[in-house]
PDB file of C-alpha atoms in Angstrom:
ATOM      1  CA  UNK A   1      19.548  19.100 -36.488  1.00 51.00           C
ATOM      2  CA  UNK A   2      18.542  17.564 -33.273  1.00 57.00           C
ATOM      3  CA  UNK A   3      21.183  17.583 -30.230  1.00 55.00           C
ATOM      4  CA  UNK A   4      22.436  13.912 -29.699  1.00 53.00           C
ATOM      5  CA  UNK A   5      22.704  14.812 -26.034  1.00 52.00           C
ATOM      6  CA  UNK A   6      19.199  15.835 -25.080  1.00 55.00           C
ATOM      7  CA  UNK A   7      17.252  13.199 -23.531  1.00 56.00           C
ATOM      8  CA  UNK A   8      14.172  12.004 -24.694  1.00 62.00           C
ATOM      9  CA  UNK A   9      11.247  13.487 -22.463  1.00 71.00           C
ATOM     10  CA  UNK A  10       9.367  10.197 -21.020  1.00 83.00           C
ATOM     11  CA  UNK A  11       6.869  12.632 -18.127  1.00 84.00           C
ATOM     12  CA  UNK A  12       5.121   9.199 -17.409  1.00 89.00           C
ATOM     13  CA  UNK A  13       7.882   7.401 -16.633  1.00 92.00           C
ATOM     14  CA  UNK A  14       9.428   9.876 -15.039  1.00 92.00           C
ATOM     15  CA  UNK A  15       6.154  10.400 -12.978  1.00 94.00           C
ATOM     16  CA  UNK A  16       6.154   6.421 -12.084  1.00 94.00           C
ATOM     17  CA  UNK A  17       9.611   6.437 -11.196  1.00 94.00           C
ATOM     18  CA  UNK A  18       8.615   9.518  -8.841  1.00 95.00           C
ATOM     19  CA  UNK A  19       6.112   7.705  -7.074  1.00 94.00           C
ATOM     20  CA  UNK A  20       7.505   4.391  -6.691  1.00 91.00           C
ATOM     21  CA  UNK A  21      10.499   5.963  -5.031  1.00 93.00           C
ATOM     22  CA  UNK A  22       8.285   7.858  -2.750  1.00 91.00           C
ATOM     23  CA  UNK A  23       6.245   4.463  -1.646  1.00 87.00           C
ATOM     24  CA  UNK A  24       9.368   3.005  -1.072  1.00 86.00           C
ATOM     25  CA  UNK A  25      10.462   5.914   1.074  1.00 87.00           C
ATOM     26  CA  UNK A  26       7.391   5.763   2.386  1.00 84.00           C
ATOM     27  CA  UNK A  27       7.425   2.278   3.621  1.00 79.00           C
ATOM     28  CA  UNK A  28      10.686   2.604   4.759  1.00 81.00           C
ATOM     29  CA  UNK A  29      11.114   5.343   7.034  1.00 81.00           C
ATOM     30  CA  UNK A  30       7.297   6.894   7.160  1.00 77.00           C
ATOM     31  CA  UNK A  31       6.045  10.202   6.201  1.00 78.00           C
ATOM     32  CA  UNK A  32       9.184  12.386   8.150  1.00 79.00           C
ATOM     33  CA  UNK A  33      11.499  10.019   6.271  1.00 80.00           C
ATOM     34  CA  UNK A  34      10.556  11.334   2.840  1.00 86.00           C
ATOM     35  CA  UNK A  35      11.936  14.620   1.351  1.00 93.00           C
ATOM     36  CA  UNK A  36      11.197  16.098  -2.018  1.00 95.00           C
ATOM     37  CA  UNK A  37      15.261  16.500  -2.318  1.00 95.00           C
ATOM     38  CA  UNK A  38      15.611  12.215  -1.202  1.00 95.00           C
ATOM     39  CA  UNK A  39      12.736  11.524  -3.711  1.00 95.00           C
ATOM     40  CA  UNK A  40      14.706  13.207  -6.291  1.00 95.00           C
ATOM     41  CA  UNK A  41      17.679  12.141  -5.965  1.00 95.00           C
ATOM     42  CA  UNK A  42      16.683   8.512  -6.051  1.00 94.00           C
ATOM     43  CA  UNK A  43      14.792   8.781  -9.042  1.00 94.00           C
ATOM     44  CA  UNK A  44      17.579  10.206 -10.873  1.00 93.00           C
ATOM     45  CA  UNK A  45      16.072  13.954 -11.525  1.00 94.00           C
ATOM     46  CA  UNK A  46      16.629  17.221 -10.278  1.00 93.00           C
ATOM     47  CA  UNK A  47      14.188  18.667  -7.340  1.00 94.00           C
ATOM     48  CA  UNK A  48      12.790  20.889  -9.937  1.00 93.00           C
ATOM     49  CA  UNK A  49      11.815  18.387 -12.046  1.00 92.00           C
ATOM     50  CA  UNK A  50      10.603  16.667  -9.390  1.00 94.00           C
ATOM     51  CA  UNK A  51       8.373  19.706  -8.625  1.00 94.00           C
ATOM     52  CA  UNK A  52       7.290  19.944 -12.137  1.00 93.00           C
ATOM     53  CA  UNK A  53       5.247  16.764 -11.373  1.00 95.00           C
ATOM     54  CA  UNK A  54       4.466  17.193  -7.788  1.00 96.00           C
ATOM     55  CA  UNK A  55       4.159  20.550  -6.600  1.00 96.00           C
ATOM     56  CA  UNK A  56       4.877  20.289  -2.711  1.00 95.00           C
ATOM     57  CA  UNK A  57       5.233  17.323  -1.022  1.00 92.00           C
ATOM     58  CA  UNK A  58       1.026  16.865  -0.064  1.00 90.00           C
ATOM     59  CA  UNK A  59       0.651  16.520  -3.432  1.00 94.00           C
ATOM     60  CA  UNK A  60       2.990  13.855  -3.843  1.00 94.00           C
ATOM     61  CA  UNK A  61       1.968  11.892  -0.567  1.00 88.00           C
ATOM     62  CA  UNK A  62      -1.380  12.252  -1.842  1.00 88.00           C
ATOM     63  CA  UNK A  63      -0.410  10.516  -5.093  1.00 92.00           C
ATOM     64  CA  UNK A  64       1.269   7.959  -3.430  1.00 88.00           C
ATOM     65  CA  UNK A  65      -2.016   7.072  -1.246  1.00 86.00           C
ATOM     66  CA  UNK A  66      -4.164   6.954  -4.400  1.00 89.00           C
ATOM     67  CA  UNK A  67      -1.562   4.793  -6.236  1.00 89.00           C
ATOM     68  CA  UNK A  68      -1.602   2.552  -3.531  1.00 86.00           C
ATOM     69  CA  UNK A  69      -5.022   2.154  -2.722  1.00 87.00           C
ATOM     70  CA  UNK A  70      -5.265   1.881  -6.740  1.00 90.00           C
ATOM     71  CA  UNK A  71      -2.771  -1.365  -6.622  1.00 87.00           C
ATOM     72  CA  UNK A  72      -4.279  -2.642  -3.473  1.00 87.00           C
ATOM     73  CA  UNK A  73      -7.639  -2.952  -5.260  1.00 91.00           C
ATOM     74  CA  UNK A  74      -5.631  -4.658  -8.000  1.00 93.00           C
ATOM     75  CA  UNK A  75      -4.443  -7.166  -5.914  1.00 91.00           C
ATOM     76  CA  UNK A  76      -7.292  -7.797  -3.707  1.00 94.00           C
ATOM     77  CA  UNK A  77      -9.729  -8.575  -6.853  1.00 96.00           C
ATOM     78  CA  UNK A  78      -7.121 -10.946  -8.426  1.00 95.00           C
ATOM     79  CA  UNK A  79      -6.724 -12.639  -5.045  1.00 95.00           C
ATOM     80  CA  UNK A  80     -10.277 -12.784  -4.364  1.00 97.00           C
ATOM     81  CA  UNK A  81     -10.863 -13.870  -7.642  1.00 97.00           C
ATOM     82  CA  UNK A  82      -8.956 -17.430  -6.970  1.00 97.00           C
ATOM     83  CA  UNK A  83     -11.190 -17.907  -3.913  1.00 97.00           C
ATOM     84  CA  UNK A  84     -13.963 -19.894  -4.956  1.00 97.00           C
ATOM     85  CA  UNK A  85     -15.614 -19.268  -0.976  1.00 96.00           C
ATOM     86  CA  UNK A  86     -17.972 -16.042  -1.120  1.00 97.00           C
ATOM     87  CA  UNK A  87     -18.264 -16.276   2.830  1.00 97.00           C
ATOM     88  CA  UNK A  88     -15.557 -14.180   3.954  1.00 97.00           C
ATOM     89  CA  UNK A  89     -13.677 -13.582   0.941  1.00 97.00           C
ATOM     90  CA  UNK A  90     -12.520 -10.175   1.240  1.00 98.00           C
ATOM     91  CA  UNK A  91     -11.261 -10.914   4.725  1.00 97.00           C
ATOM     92  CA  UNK A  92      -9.203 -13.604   3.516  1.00 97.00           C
ATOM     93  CA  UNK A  93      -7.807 -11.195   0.979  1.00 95.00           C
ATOM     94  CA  UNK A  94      -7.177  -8.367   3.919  1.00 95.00           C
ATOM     95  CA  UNK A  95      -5.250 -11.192   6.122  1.00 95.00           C
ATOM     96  CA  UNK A  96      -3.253 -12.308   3.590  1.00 93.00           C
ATOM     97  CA  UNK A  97      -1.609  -8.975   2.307  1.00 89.00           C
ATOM     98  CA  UNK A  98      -2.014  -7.424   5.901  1.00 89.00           C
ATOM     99  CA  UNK A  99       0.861 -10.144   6.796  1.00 89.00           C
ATOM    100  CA  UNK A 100       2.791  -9.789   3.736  1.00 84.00           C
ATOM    101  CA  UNK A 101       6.628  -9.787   4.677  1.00 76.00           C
ATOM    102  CA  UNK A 102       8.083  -9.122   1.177  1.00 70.00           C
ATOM    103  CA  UNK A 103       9.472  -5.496   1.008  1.00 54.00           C
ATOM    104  CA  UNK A 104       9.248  -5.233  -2.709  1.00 55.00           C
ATOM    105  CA  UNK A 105       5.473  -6.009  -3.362  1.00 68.00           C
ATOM    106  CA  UNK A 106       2.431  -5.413  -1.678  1.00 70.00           C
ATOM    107  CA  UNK A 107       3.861  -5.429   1.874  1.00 67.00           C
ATOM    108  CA  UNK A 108       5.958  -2.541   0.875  1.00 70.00           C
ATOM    109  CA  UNK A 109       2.741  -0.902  -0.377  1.00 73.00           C
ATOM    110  CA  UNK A 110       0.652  -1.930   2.944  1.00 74.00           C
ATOM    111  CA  UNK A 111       3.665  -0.643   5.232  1.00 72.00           C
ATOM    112  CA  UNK A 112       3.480   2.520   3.297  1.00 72.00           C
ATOM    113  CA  UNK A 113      -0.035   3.035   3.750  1.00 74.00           C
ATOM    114  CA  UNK A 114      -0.250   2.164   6.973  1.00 76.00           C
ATOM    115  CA  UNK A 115       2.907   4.542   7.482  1.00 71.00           C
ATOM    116  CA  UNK A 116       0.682   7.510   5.807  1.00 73.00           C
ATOM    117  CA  UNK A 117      -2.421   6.599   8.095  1.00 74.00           C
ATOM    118  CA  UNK A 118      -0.768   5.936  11.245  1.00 75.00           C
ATOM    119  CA  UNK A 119       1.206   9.670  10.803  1.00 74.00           C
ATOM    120  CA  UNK A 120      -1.052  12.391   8.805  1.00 75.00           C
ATOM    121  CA  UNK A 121      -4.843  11.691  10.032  1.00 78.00           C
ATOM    122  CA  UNK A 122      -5.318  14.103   7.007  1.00 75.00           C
ATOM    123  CA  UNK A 123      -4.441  11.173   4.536  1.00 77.00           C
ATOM    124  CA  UNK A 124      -5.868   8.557   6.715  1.00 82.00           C
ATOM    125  CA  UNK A 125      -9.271   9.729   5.709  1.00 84.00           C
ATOM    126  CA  UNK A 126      -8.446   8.169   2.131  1.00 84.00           C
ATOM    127  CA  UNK A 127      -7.848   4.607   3.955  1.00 85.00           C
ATOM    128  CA  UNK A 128     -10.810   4.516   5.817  1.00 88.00           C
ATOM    129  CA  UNK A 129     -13.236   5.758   2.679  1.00 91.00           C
ATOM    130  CA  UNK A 130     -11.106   2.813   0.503  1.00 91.00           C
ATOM    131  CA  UNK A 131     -12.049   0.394   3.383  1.00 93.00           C
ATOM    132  CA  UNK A 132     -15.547   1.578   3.914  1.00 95.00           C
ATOM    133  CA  UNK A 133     -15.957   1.732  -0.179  1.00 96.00           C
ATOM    134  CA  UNK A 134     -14.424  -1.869  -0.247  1.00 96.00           C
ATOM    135  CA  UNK A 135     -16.684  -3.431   3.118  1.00 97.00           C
ATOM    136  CA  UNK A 136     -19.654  -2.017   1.523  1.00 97.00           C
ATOM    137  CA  UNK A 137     -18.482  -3.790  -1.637  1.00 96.00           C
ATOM    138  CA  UNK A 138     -18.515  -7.386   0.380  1.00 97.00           C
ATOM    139  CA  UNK A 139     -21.349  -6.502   2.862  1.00 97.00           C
ATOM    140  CA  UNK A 140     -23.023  -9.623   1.835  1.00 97.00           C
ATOM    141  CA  UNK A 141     -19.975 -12.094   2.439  1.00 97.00           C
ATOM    142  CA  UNK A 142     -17.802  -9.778   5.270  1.00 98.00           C
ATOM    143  CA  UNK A 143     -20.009  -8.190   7.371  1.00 96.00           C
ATOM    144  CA  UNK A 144     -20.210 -10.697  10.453  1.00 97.00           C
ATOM    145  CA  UNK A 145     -18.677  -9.683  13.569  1.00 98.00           C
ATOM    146  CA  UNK A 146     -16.478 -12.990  13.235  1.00 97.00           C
ATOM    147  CA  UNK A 147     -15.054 -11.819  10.345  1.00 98.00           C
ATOM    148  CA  UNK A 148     -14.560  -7.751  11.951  1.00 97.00           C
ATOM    149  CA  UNK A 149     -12.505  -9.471  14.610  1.00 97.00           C
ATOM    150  CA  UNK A 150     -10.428 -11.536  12.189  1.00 97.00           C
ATOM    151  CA  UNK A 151      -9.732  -8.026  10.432  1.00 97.00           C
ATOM    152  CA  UNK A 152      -9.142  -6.328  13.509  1.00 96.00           C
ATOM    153  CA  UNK A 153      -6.570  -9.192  14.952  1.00 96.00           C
ATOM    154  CA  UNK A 154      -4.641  -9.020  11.159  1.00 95.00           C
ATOM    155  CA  UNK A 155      -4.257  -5.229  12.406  1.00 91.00           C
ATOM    156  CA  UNK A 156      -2.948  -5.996  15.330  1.00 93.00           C
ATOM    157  CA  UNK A 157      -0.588  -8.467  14.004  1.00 94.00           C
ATOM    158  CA  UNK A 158       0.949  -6.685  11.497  1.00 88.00           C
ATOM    159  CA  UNK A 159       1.955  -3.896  14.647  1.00 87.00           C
ATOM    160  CA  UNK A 160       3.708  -6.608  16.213  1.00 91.00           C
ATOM    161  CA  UNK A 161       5.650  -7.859  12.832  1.00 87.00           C
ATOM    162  CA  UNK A 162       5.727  -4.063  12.101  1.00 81.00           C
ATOM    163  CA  UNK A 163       7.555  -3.410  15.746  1.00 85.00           C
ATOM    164  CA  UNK A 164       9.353  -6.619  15.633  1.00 87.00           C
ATOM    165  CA  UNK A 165       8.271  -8.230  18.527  1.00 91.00           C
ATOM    166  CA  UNK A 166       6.733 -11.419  16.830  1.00 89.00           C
ATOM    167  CA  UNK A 167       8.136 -14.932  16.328  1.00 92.00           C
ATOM    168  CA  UNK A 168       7.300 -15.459  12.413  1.00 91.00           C
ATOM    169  CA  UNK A 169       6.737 -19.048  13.011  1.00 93.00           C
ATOM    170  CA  UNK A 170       3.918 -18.298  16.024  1.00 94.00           C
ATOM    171  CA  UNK A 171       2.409 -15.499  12.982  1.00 92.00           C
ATOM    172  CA  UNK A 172       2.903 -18.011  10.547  1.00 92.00           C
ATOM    173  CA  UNK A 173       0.658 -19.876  12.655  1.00 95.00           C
ATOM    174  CA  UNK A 174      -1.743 -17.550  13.818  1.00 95.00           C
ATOM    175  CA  UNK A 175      -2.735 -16.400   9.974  1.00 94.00           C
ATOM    176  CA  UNK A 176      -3.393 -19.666   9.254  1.00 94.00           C
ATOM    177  CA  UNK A 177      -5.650 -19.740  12.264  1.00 95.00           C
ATOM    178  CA  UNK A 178      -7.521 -16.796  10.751  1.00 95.00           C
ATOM    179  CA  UNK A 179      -7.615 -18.145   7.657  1.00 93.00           C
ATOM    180  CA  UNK A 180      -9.440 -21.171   8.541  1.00 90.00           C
TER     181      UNK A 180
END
């Protein structure tokens, strides 16, 4: 006879809950923000059961970078993929979700990676080889020193909507600057 109060084992969903509780975290209050206990108790398990997925917390930050980087790709190749310009393409596609504002979507996963990178240069290695891997990708359309600078300005752009020192009409602005 099977106990009618034993909950159904889901580890998957469990594990996805996991992580998109950490990226939130993540995105939220950075790297020292995030605790294995907080992680847990937001996802609705115990810290042990937590632990039974991730066994310290580099193991979970380092899930969190690759499921990131994984979704990033997503999203880049789907947005890239409705713009019918080779020439600059991929920079397009890095201006456009390095200014993302939404905190649900992929800014939330670009503040948490750029979180991870700008605080543990031991996970910032995994940015740079997914923007290397992806530059090397679009060498034939992004490689111009126009476009570098375009890349480099989005950077410093989302610091100043990251600090909260920008007027989001004058960004508003200045992306579609870049864009053209």
């Amino acid at each position: 006879m099977e106990n009618p109060y034993k909950r159904k084992k889901e580890p998957e969903r469990v594990r996805q809950r996991i992580l998109e509780v950490a990226i939130q975290l993540t995105a939220d209050k950075g790297l020292s923000g995030v605790s294995l206990q907080a992680v847990a108790d937001l996802s609705g398990i115990t810290k042990g059961g937590l632990l039974h997925h991730f066994p310290n917390k580099p193991a979970l930050v380092r899930a969190v970078v690759n499921t990131v980087l994984k979704k990033l790709d997503q999203a880049f190749d789907e947005y890239m993929a409705q713009d019918p310009i080779a020439y600059g393409r991929f920079t397009r596609a890095f201006i456009h979700f390095t200014l993302q504002r939404d905190t649900q979507g992929i800014g939330s996963l670009w503040t948490a990676i750029s979180m991870v990178m700008l605080t543990d240069q031991a996970f910032n290695a995994q940015w740079i080889e997914w923007l290397n891997e992806r530059l090397a990708v679009h060498a034939d359309t992004d490689s111009s020193m126009d476009l570098q600078l375009l890349r480099c300005a989005a950077d410093g752009l989302w610091l100043t909507m990251f600090t909260g020192v920008d007027d989001p009409d004058e960004t508003q602005r200045l992306e579609l600057e870049m864009m053209r």
